[in-house]
Amino acid sequence: MKQPQETVLLTYTEIDSPIGSLVLVASPQGLCKVEFGTYEQNREQRERWAERWYGAFELNENAEQLAPVAEQLTQYFKRERESFEGDLDLQGTEFQKRVWLALQTIPYGETASYKHIAEAIGSPKAVRAVGGANNQNPIPVIIPCHRIIGAGGDLVGYGGGLPTKVHLLDLEQRTLFS
């Protein structure tokens, strides 16, 4: 007989930022999702994502619990912080997690290519797969997928849109075109 699944309590808050509304979601293990847009705009996608990775879940608003993350993001947007602290609960395949961990090694204000990340994780031929994992990053900004550029230095797609990517790179005082 199959055991009933324990319900995972997820908490969220919505914050305003210079790149628009962001929804922060945390599990008991740590921050698990940052979404561009409002809570309502992303409701269906968020519920599918949570069901896929957590099974039975309950989602409750809790700004106080997520206040440290919100404060770090505020500091980042004011150029008062270059890196983030706190526990992350990464939900993805093992390959995706390797890519996301590699993204966190790209220094503030610098960029890397998909090829660079593929080589860094020991899969030099997996450039396209790295791009797919980058696209599925559940914690953008904090896991800096915006720092990925094309091999030729071109700006490539971004979940928050290219204007958001440009804003984040400019925020980090990156010279986009040398």
C-alpha positions as a printed NumPy array, in Angstrom:
array([[  0.   ,   0.   ,   0.   ],
       [  1.343,   3.426,  -0.982],
       [  2.028,   5.773,   1.92 ],
       [  0.28 ,   9.157,   1.814],
       [  2.638,  11.924,   0.764],
       [  3.551,  14.538,   3.324],
       [  2.494,  18.065,   2.356],
       [  5.416,  20.458,   1.904],
       [  4.838,  23.977,   3.198],
       [  6.082,  26.585,   0.737],
       [  6.067,  30.266,   1.619],
       [  6.147,  33.246,  -0.71 ],
       [  6.228,  36.992,  -0.871],
       [  6.01 ,  39.469,  -3.714],
       [  8.411,  42.398,  -3.846],
       [  8.876,  45.414,  -6.07 ],
       [ 12.229,  45.884,  -7.754],
       [ 13.769,  48.051, -10.473],
       [ 13.073,  45.186, -12.916],
       [  9.429,  44.854, -11.867],
       [  7.622,  42.59 ,  -9.443],
       [  9.442,  39.506,  -8.195],
       [  7.897,  36.567,  -6.359],
       [ 10.168,  34.767,  -3.892],
       [  9.268,  31.206,  -2.872],
       [ 10.948,  29.153,  -0.139],
       [ 10.677,  25.583,   1.071],
       [ 11.722,  24.473,   4.555],
       [ 15.21 ,  23.85 ,   3.059],
       [ 15.693,  27.311,   1.548],
       [ 14.862,  29.656,  -1.317],
       [ 13.586,  27.548,  -4.204],
       [ 12.142,  29.984,  -6.756],
       [ 12.359,  33.599,  -7.92 ],
       [  9.788,  34.593, -10.531],
       [  9.595,  37.647, -12.75 ],
       [  6.125,  39.204, -12.567],
       [  3.373,  39.204, -10.   ],
       [  2.059,  36.359,  -7.893],
       [ -1.135,  36.198,  -9.943],
       [  0.631,  36.319, -13.335],
       [  2.603,  33.179, -12.502],
       [  0.067,  31.216, -10.454],
       [ -0.546,  28.293, -12.846],
       [  3.099,  27.883, -13.812],
       [  4.156,  28.035, -10.129],
       [  1.607,  25.415,  -9.104],
       [  2.71 ,  23.028, -11.878],
       [  6.339,  23.559, -10.879],
       [  5.648,  22.986,  -7.167],
       [  3.586,  19.865,  -7.863],
       [  6.322,  18.452, -10.091],
       [  9.106,  18.935,  -7.552],
       [  7.325,  18.707,  -4.198],
       [  4.197,  16.671,  -4.904],
       [  1.67 ,  17.681,  -2.27 ],
       [  2.304,  21.296,  -1.245],
       [  0.686,  24.213,   0.509],
       [  1.673,  27.766,  -0.44 ],
       [  1.299,  30.536,   2.137],
       [  2.36 ,  34.161,   2.101],
       [  5.087,  34.949,   4.64 ],
       [  6.962,  38.18 ,   3.973],
       [  8.748,  37.987,   7.323],
       [ 10.359,  34.628,   6.542],
       [ 11.578,  35.889,   3.164],
       [ 12.644,  39.327,   4.45 ],
       [ 16.376,  38.454,   4.473],
       [ 16.254,  37.49 ,   0.774],
       [ 14.17 ,  40.564,  -0.071],
       [ 16.674,  42.776,   1.777],
       [ 19.63 ,  41.217,  -0.058],
       [ 17.901,  41.823,  -3.398],
       [ 17.224,  45.447,  -2.401],
       [ 20.918,  45.845,  -1.551],
       [ 21.916,  44.235,  -4.853],
       [ 19.715,  46.609,  -6.85 ],
       [ 21.293,  49.553,  -4.969],
       [ 24.791,  48.241,  -5.837],
       [ 25.426,  47.574,  -2.143],
       [ 25.777,  43.788,  -2.54 ],
       [ 27.601,  41.634,  -5.072],
       [ 26.688,  38.143,  -3.829],
       [ 23.886,  36.449,  -1.947],
       [ 23.821,  34.405,   1.229],
       [ 21.348,  31.859,   2.523],
       [ 20.181,  28.363,   1.845],
       [ 18.94 ,  27.385,  -1.601],
       [ 16.693,  24.42 ,  -2.327],
       [ 17.49 ,  23.694,  -5.967],
       [ 14.874,  21.592,  -7.735],
       [ 16.036,  20.178, -11.041],
       [ 17.934,  17.346, -12.634],
       [ 21.458,  16.55 , -11.494],
       [ 22.811,  18.076, -14.724],
       [ 20.796,  21.28 , -14.198],
       [ 22.047,  21.557, -10.627],
       [ 25.662,  21.24 , -11.829],
       [ 25.044,  24.063, -14.306],
       [ 23.353,  26.256, -11.686],
       [ 26.218,  25.733,  -9.241],
       [ 28.694,  26.68 , -11.988],
       [ 26.709,  29.853, -12.733],
       [ 27.261,  30.926,  -9.128],
       [ 31.022,  31.001,  -9.736],
       [ 30.775,  33.76 , -12.368],
       [ 32.   ,  36.872, -10.549],
       [ 29.862,  39.981, -10.216],
       [ 30.315,  42.248, -13.216],
       [ 31.727,  39.492, -15.408],
       [ 30.185,  37.229, -18.021],
       [ 30.759,  33.722, -19.334],
       [ 29.59 ,  31.75 , -22.352],
       [ 27.57 ,  28.54 , -22.457],
       [ 30.757,  26.878, -23.702],
       [ 32.683,  28.128, -20.65 ],
       [ 30.066,  26.642, -18.305],
       [ 29.977,  23.354, -20.246],
       [ 33.742,  23.085, -19.852],
       [ 33.568,  24.089, -16.179],
       [ 31.196,  21.208, -15.382],
       [ 33.285,  18.699, -17.32 ],
       [ 30.865,  18.352, -20.252],
       [ 32.495,  20.408, -23.019],
       [ 30.173,  19.075, -25.74 ],
       [ 27.003,  19.884, -23.748],
       [ 26.798,  23.544, -24.79 ],
       [ 23.144,  23.319, -25.901],
       [ 22.182,  21.369, -22.767],
       [ 23.84 ,  24.06 , -20.668],
       [ 21.683,  26.616, -22.48 ],
       [ 18.585,  24.582, -21.654],
       [ 19.581,  24.305, -17.985],
       [ 20.325,  28.027, -17.884],
       [ 16.828,  28.658, -19.248],
       [ 15.31 ,  26.527, -16.471],
       [ 17.156,  28.298, -13.625],
       [ 14.522,  28.564, -10.877],
       [ 16.362,  31.296,  -8.956],
       [ 17.353,  34.007, -11.471],
       [ 19.314,  37.057, -10.294],
       [ 20.537,  35.166,  -7.207],
       [ 21.871,  32.387,  -9.437],
       [ 23.241,  34.801, -12.048],
       [ 22.122,  33.286, -15.344],
       [ 21.972,  36.866, -16.68 ],
       [ 25.793,  36.727, -16.805],
       [ 25.718,  34.186, -19.647],
       [ 26.387,  35.562, -23.119],
       [ 26.855,  33.949, -26.512],
       [ 30.286,  32.685, -27.548],
       [ 30.741,  35.726, -29.799],
       [ 29.843,  38.123, -26.992],
       [ 26.24 ,  38.508, -28.143],
       [ 23.442,  38.9  , -25.656],
       [ 21.276,  35.799, -25.708],
       [ 17.799,  35.106, -24.357],
       [ 16.791,  35.65 , -20.764],
       [ 13.693,  34.491, -18.88 ],
       [ 13.003,  38.016, -17.712],
       [ 13.5  ,  39.386, -21.224],
       [ 16.555,  40.976, -22.826],
       [ 15.825,  44.468, -21.402],
       [ 15.975,  42.939, -17.904],
       [ 19.234,  41.178, -18.751],
       [ 20.721,  44.439, -20.039],
       [ 19.546,  46.213, -16.87 ],
       [ 21.203,  43.596, -14.633],
       [ 24.459,  43.648, -16.597],
       [ 24.474,  47.459, -16.566],
       [ 23.744,  47.381, -12.844],
       [ 26.859,  45.295, -12.412],
       [ 28.682,  47.915, -14.521],
       [ 29.554,  45.494, -17.283],
       [ 30.615,  47.052, -20.55 ],
       [ 28.306,  45.285, -22.964],
       [ 30.15 ,  46.152, -26.155],
       [ 33.866,  46.68 , -26.065]])
